[in-house]
Each structure stands twice: as structure tokens, then as C-alpha cells.
PDB file of C-alpha atoms in Angstrom:
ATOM      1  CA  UNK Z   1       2.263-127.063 116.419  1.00  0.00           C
ATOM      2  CA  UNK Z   2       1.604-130.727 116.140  1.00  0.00           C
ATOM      3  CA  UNK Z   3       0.500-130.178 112.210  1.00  0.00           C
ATOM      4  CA  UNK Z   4       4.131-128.456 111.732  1.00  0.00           C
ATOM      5  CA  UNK Z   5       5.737-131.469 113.454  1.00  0.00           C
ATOM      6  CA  UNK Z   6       3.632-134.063 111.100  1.00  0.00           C
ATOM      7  CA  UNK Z   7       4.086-131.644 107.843  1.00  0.00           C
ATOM      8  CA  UNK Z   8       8.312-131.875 108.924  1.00  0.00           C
ATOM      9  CA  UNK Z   9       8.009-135.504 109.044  1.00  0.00           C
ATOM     10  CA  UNK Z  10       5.765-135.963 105.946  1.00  0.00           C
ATOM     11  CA  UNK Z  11       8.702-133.784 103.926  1.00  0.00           C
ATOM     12  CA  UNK Z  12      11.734-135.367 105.396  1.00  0.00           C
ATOM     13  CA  UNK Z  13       9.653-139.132 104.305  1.00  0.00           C
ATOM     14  CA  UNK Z  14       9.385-137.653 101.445  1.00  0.00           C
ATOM     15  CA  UNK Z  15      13.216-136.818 100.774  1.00  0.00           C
ATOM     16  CA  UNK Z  16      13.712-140.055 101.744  1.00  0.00           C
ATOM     17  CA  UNK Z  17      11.696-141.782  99.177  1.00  0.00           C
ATOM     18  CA  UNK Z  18      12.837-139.928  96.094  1.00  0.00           C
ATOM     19  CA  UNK Z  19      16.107-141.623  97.233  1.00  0.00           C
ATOM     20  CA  UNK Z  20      14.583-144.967  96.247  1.00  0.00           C
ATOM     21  CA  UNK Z  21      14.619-146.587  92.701  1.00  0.00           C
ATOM     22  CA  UNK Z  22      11.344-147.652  91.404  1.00  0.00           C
ATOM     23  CA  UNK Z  23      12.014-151.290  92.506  1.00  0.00           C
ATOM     24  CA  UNK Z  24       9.364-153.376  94.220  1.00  0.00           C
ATOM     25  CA  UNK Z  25      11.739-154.165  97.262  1.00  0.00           C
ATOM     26  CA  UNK Z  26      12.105-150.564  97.609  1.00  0.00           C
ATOM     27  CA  UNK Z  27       8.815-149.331  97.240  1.00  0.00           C
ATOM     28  CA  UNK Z  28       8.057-152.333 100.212  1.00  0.00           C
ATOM     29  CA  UNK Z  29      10.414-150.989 102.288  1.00  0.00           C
ATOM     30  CA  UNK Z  30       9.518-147.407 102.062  1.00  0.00           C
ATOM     31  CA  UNK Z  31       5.695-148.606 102.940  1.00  0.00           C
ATOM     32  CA  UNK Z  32       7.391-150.430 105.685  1.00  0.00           C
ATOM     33  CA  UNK Z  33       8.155-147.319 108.018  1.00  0.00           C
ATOM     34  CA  UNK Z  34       4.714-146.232 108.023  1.00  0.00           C
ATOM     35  CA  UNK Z  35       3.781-149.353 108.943  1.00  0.00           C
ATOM     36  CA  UNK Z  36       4.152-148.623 112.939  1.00  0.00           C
ATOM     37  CA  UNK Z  37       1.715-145.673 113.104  1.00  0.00           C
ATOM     38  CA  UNK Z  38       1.499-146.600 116.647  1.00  0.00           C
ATOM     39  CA  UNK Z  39       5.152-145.781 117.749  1.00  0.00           C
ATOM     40  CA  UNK Z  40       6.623-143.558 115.067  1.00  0.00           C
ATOM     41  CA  UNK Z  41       4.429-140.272 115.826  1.00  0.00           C
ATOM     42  CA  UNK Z  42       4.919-140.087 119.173  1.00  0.00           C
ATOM     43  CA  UNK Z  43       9.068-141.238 118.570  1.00  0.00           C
ATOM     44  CA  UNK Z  44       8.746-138.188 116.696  1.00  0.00           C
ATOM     45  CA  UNK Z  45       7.282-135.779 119.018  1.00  0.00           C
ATOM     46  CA  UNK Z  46       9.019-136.627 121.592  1.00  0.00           C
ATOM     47  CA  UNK Z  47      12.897-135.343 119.143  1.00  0.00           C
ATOM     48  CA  UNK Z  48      10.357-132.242 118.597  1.00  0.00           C
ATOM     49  CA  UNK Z  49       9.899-131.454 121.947  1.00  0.00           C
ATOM     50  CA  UNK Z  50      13.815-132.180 122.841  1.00  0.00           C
ATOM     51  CA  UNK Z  51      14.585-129.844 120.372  1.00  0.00           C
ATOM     52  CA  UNK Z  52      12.435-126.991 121.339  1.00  0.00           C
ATOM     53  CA  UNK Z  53      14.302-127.356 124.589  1.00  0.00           C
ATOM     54  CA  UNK Z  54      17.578-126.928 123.565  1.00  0.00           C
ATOM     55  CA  UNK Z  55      19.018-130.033 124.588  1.00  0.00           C
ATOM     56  CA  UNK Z  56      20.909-131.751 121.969  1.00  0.00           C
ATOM     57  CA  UNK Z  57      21.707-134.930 124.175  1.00  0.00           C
ATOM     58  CA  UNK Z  58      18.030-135.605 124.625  1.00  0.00           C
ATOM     59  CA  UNK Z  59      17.348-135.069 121.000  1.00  0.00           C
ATOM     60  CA  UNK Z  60      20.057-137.549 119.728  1.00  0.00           C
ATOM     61  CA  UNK Z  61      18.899-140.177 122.226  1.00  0.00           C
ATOM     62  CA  UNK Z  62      15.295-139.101 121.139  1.00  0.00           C
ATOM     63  CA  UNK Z  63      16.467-139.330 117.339  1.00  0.00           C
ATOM     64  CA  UNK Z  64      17.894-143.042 117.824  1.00  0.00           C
ATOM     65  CA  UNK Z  65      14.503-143.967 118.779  1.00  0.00           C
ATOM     66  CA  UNK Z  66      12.752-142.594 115.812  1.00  0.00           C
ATOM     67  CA  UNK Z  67      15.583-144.302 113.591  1.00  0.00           C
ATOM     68  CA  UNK Z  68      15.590-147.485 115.122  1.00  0.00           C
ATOM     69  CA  UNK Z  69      12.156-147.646 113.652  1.00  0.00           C
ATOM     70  CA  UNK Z  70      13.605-146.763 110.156  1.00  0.00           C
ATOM     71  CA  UNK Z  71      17.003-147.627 109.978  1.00  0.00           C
ATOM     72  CA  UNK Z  72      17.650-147.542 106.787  1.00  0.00           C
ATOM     73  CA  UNK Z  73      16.709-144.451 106.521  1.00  0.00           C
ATOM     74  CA  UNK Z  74      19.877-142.681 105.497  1.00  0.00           C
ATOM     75  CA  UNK Z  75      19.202-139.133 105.424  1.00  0.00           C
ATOM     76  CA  UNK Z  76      17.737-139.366 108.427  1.00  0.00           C
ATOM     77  CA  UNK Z  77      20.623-140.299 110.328  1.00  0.00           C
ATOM     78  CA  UNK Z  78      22.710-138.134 108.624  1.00  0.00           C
ATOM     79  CA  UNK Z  79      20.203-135.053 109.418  1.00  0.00           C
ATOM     80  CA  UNK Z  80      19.699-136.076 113.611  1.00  0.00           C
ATOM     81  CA  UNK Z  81      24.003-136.463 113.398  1.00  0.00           C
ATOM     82  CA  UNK Z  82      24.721-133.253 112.027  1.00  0.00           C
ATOM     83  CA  UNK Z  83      22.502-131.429 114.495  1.00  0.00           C
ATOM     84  CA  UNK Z  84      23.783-133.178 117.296  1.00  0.00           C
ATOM     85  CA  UNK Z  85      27.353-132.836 116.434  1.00  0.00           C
ATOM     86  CA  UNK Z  86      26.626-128.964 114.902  1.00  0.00           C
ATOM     87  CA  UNK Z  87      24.954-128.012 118.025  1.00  0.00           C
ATOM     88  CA  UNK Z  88      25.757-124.311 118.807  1.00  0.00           C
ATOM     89  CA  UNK Z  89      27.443-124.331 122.273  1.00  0.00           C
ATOM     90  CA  UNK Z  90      29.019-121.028 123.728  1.00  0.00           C
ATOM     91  CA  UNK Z  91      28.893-121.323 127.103  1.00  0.00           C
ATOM     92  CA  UNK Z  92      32.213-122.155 128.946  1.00  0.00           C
ATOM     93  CA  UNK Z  93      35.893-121.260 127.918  1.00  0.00           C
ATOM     94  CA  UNK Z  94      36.794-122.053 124.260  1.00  0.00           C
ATOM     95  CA  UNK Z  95      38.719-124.743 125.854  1.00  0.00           C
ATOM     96  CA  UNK Z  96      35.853-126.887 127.180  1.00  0.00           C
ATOM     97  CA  UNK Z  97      33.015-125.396 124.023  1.00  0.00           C
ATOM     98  CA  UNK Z  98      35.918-127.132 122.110  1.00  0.00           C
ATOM     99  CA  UNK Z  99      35.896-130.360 124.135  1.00  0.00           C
ATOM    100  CA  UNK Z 100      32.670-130.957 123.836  1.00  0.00           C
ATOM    101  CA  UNK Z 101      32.391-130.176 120.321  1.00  0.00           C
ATOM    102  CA  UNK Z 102      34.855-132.661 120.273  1.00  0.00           C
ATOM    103  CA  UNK Z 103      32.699-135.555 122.299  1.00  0.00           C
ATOM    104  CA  UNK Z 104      30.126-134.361 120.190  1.00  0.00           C
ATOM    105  CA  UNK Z 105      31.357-134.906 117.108  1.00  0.00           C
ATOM    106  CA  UNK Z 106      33.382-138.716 117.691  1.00  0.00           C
ATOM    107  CA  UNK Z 107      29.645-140.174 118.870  1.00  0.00           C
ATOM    108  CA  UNK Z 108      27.999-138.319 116.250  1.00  0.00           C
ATOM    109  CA  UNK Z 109      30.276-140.171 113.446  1.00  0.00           C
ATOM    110  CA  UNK Z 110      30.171-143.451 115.498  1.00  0.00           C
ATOM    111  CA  UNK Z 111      26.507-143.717 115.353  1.00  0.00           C
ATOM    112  CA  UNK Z 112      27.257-142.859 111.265  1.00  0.00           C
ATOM    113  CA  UNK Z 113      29.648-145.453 111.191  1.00  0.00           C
ATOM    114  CA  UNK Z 114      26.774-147.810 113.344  1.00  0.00           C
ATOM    115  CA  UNK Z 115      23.763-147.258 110.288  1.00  0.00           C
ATOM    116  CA  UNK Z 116      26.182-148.382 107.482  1.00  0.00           C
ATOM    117  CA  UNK Z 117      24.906-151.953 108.424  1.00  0.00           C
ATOM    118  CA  UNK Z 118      21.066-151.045 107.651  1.00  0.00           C
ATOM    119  CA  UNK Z 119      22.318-148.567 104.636  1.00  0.00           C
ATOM    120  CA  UNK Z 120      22.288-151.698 101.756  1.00  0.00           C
ATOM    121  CA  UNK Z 121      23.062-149.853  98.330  1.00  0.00           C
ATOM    122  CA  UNK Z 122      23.033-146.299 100.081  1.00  0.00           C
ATOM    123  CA  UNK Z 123      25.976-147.183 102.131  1.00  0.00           C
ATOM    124  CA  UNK Z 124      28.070-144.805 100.038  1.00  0.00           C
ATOM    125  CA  UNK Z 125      25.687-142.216 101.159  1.00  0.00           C
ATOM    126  CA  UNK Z 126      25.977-142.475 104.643  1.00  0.00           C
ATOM    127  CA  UNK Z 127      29.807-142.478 104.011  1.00  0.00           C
ATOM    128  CA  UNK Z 128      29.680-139.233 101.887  1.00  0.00           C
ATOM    129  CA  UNK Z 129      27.500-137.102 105.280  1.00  0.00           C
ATOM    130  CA  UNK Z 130      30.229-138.117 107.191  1.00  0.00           C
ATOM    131  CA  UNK Z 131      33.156-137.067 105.214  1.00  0.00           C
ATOM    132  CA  UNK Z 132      31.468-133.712 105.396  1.00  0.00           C
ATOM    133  CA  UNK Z 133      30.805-133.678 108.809  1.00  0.00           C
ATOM    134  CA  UNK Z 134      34.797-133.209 110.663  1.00  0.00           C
ATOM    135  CA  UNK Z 135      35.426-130.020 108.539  1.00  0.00           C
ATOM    136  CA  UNK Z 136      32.150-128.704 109.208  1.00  0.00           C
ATOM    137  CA  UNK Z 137      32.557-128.802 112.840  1.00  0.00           C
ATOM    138  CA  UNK Z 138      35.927-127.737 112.479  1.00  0.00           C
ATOM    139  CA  UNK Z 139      34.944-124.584 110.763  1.00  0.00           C
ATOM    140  CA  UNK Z 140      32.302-123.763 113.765  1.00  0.00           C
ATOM    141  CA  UNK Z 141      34.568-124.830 116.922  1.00  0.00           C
ATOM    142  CA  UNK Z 142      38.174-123.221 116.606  1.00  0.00           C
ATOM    143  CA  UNK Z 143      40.293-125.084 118.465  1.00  0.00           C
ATOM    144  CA  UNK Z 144      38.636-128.606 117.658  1.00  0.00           C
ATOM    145  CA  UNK Z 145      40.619-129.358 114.603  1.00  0.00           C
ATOM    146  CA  UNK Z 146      43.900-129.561 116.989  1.00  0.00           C
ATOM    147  CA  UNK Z 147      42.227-132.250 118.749  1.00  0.00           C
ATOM    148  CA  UNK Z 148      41.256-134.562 116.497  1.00  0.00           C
ATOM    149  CA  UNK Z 149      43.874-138.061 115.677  1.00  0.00           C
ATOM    150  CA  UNK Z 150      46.883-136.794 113.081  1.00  0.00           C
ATOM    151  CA  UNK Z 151      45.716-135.274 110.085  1.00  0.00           C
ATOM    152  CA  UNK Z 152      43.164-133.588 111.546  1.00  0.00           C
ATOM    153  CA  UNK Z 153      39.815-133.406 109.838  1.00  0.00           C
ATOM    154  CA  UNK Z 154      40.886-133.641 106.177  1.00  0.00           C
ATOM    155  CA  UNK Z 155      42.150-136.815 106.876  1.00  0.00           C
ATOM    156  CA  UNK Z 156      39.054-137.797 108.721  1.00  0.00           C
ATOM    157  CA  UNK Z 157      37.181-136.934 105.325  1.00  0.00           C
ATOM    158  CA  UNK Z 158      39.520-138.614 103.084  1.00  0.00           C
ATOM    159  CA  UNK Z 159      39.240-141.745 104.956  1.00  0.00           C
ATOM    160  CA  UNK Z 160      35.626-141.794 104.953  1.00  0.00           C
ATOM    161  CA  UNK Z 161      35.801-141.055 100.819  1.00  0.00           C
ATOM    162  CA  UNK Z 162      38.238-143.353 100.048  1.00  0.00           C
ATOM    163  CA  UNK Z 163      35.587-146.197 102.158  1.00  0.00           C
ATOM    164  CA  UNK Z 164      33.369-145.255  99.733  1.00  0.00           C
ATOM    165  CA  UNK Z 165      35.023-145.811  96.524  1.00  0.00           C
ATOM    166  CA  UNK Z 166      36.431-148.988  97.974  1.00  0.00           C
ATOM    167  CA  UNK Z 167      33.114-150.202  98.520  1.00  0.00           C
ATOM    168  CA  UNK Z 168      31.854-149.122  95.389  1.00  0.00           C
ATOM    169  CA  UNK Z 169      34.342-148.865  92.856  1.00  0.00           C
ATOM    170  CA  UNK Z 170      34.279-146.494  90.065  1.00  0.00           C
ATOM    171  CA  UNK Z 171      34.505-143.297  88.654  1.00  0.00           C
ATOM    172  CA  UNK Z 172      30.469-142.313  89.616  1.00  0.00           C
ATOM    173  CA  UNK Z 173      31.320-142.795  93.143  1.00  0.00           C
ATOM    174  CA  UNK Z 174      33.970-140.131  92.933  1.00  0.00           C
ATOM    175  CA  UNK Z 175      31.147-137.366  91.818  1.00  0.00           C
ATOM    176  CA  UNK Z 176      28.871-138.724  93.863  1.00  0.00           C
ATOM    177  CA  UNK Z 177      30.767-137.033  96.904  1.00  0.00           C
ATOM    178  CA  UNK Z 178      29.630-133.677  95.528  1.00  0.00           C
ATOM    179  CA  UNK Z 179      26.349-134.564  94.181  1.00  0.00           C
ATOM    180  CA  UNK Z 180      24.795-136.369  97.535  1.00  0.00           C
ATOM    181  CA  UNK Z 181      25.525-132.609  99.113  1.00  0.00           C
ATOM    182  CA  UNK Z 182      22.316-131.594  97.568  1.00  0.00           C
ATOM    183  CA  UNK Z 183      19.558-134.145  98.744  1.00  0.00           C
ATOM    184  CA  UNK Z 184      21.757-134.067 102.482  1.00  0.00           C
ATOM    185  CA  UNK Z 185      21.462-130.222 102.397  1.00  0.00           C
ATOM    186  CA  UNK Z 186      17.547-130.702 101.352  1.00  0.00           C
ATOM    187  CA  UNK Z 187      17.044-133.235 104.046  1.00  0.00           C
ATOM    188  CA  UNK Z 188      18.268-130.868 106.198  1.00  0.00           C
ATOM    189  CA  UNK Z 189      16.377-127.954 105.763  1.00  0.00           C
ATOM    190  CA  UNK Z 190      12.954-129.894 105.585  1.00  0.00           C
ATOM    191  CA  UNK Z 191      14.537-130.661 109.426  1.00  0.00           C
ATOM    192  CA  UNK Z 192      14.755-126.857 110.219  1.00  0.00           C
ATOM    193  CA  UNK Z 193      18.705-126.815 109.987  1.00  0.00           C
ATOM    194  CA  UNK Z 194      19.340-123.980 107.888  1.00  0.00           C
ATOM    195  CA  UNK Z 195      22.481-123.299 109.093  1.00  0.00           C
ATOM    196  CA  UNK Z 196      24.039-126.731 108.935  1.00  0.00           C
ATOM    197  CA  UNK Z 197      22.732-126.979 105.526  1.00  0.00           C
ATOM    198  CA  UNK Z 198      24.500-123.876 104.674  1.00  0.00           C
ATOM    199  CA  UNK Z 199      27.847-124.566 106.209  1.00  0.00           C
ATOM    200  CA  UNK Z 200      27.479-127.916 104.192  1.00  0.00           C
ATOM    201  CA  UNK Z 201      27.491-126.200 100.968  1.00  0.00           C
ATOM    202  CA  UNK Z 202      29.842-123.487 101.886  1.00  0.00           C
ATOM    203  CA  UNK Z 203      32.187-126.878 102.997  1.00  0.00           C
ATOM    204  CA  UNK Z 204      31.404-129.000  99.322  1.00  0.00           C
ATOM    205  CA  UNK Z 205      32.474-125.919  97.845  1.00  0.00           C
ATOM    206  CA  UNK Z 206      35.863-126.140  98.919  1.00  0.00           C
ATOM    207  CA  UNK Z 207      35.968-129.807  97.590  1.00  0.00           C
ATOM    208  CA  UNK Z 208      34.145-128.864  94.176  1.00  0.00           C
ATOM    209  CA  UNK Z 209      37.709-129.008  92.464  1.00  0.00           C
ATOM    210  CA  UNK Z 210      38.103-132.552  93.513  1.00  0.00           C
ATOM    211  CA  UNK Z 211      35.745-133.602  90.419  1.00  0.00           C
ATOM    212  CA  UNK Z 212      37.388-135.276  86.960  1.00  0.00           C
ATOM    213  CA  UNK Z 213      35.574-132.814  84.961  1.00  0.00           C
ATOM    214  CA  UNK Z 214      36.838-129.340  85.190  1.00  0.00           C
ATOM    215  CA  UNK Z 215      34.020-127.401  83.587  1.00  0.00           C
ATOM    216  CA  UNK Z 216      31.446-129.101  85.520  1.00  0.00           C
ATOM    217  CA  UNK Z 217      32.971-128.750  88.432  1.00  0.00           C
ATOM    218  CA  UNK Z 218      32.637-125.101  87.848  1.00  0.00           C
ATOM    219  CA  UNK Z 219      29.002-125.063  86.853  1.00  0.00           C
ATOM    220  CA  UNK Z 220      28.529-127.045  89.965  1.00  0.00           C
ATOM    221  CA  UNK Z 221      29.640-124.862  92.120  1.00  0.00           C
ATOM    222  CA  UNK Z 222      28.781-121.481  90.647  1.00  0.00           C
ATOM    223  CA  UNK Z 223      24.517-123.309  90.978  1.00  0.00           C
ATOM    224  CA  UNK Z 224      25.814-124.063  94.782  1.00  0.00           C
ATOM    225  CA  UNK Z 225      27.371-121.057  95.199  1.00  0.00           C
ATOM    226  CA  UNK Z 226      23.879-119.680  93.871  1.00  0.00           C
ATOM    227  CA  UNK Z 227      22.128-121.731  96.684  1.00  0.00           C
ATOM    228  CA  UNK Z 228      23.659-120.306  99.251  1.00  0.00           C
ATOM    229  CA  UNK Z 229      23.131-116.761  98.265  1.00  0.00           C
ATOM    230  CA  UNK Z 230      19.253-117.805  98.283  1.00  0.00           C
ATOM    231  CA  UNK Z 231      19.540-119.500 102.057  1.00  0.00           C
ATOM    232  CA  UNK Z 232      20.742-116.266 102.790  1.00  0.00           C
ATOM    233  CA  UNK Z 233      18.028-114.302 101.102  1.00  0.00           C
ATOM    234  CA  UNK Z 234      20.887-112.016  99.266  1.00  0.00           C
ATOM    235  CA  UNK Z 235      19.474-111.196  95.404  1.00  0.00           C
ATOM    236  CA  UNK Z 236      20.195-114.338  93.487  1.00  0.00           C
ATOM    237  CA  UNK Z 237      18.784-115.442  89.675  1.00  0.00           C
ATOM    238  CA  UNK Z 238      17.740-118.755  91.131  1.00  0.00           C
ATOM    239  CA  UNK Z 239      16.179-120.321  87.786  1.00  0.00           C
ATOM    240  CA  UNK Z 240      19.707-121.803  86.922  1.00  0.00           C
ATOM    241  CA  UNK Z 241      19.526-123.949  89.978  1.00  0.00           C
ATOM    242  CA  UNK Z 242      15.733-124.450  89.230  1.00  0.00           C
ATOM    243  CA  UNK Z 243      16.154-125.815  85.529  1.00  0.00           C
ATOM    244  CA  UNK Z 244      19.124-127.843  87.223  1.00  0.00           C
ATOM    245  CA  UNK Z 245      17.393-130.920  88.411  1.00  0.00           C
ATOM    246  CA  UNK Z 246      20.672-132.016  90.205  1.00  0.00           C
ATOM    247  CA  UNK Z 247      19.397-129.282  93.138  1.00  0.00           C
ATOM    248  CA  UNK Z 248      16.022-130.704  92.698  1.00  0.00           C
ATOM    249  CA  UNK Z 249      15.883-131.548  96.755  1.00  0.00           C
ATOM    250  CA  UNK Z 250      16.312-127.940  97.087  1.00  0.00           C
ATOM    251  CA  UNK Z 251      14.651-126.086  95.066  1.00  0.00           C
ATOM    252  CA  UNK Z 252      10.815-125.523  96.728  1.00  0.00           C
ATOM    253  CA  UNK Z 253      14.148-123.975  99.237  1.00  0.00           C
ATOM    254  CA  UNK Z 254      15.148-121.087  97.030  1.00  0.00           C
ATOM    255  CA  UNK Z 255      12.336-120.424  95.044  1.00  0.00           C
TER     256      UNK Z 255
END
């Protein structure tokens, strides 16, 4: 067990790095975080072990701690958010599985909203997990959408992509949206979160028309649409999405 918890951290590091350009500062920082051998492991185990026992409050709190040592580690945060807010809760009435869904997912996307100050360049990142986020929960908690402010959670996403191309200007922010879903749905597989990673595709699917360019919004989705069959283990020809280096974060995934 611990040599699965240190070969999950090893991968999701990794993720994280082929984030990074080649830039000095960046290659610094990224040999920064391994820098505090002495806390990190054990930060680590303890999320493991939180996790194991079903209790997503502990693992969130136990999450912070590993991020605080990393913080701008964006797909990090984005991976401990999702599970927290994704959490699979069926105990109760609908009413109350909604409620907390609900509770669930506003701290989930505060403590998003909290890392953009760490995130530097990757800020549009962080914005882009948690456009995704609201619809996703939406999809697994009926009665949530009702309860979120007016607008529900397409306007939650729309807020949170309109952020980022206010921050960052320009047409490559716009695609960007669609092809950040990739490395997030990488990051969070290499976590163990198949499902989320799933329902994160299935969800960027239903955006995949939102891109300028018609055609390659289509050959976008049909190599998603690909992915998912894979997650699933249906019959898929997955050498399109493996001579597509877009899906590179996925692809040791679906082979």
C-alpha cells in the first residue's frame, strides 16, 4: 500500500510538471515542492488514509494540508475539489443528499476561488476546473441545480469563463476551456477518480460547440467522445486519441 500511495503522488507530480514551460523559474519552483520531504509524505498519507475511510470532510481538510505545501499546484486543487464536492452521498432523503451536495459544492469552489492567488500564469486554469465543476454536480445530485443563486449552474460556469478571458484576453483563452479538460481529466485519474473524470468529459462535451472552429470542434469531441468509451472499457479504436497529443495526459489511460 504505501508504494501505491508514493507511485499516485509521483504521477499526479508528474502531471503537474508537464504543466510547466521550460523556464528556469519554473523548473525552481517545481524542485521547490519536493523540497519538504519531511512534511509532504506523511501530508499525503494522511488524504490516503481519509479516503480509504470514506470521509470526504477529513480528506478535504487533509488535502488543504498537502496543498498548502504546494500551492501553486493547480491540478491539484482542482483534483482534491472535485472529489470533495463529487462525493457520492445517498444516504438521507433527496432533500438533505441535495443539501449537502449543495454545502459541498459552494466550499469546494470557494477554496477554487482561494488558490487563484498562488495560480500566477495558470490562473485561467484554475478558473476553467471550476466552470466545470456546478454542472457536474448538478448532473449527479437532482434537485441541486434548483438551489443554486439565479441562473443556476450555467450561469455559475459562464461567470467563471468569462473571469478567465477577462483576465487573459484573447481568442486562445476561449479554446483553452475545452482543451484544459484533458490534463484536469488526467490529473484526475492518476488520483483514482475515474468517475469524476468521466462525468468531466461527458460535461465538456456538451460545451464542445462553444469553440470558433466548427470542424475542430467536431474532431475534438468525436477523440473525447472516444475517451470515454475507453474509461468505460466499451470497444474503442483508441490510436486517434493516441496520435492526438492534445489527450497526451490521458493516454497511458486508454491504451
Amino acid at each position: 500500500m504505501p508504494l501505491l500511495r508514493a507511485t499516485l503522488t509521483v504521477a499526479m507530480f508528474g502531471g503537474a510538471a508537464a504543466m510547466l514551460t521550460p523556464a528556469a523559474e519554473r523548473l525552481r519552483e517545481f524542485a521547490s515542492w519536493f523540497a519538504r520531504p519531511a512534511r509532504l509524505p506523511f501530508a499525503w498519507q494522511a488524504v490516503a488514509a481519509a479516503n480509504s475511510d470514506g470521509d470526504a470532510s477529513e480528506a478535504f481538510a487533509r488535502g488543504q494540508q498537502v496543498l498548502d505545501l504546494v500551492p501553486g499546484w493547480t491540478l491539484g486543487h482542482a483534483a482534491f475539489a472535485y472529489r470533495y464536492a463529487l462525493t457520492q452521498d445517498t444516504r438521507g432523503r433527496p432533500e438533505e443528499v441535495a443539501r449537502q451536495a449543495y454545502r459541498r459544492l459552494i466550499v469546494a469552489l470557494a477554496w477554487l476561488e482561494a488558490a487563484r492567488a498562488d495560480a500566477g500564469e495558470r490562473e485561467a486554469e484554475l478558473l476553467h476546473s471550476a466552470a466545470f465543476l456546478a454542472p457536474m454536480a448538478c448532473r449527479q445530485f437532482p434537485g441541486l441545480d434548483a438551489m443554486l443563486p439565479v441562473g443556476g449552474a450555467a450561469a455559475m460556469t459562464d461567470r467563471f469563463f468569462k473571469e478567465a478571458e477577462r483576465l487573459f484576453p484573447g481568442p486562445v483563452t476561449r479554446e483553452q476551456r475545452l482543451f484544459h479538460v484533458p490534463t484536469l481529466a488526467g490529473a484526475l485519474l492518476d488520483a483514482g477518480q475515474r468517475r469524476q473524470a468521466i462525468e468531466l468529459l461527458q460535461t465538456a462535451l456538451e460545451r464542445a460547440p462553444e469553440a470558433r472552429d466548427a470542424a475542430l470542434a467536431r474532431e475534438w469531441a468525436d477523440r473525447v467522445a472516444e475517451v470515454v468509451r475507453a474509461l468505460r472499457d466499451e470497444p474503442v479504436d483508441a490510436e486517434p486519441v493516441l496520435a492526438d497529443p492534445r489527450f497526451e495526459p490521458l493516454w497511458r489511460h486508454v491504451r
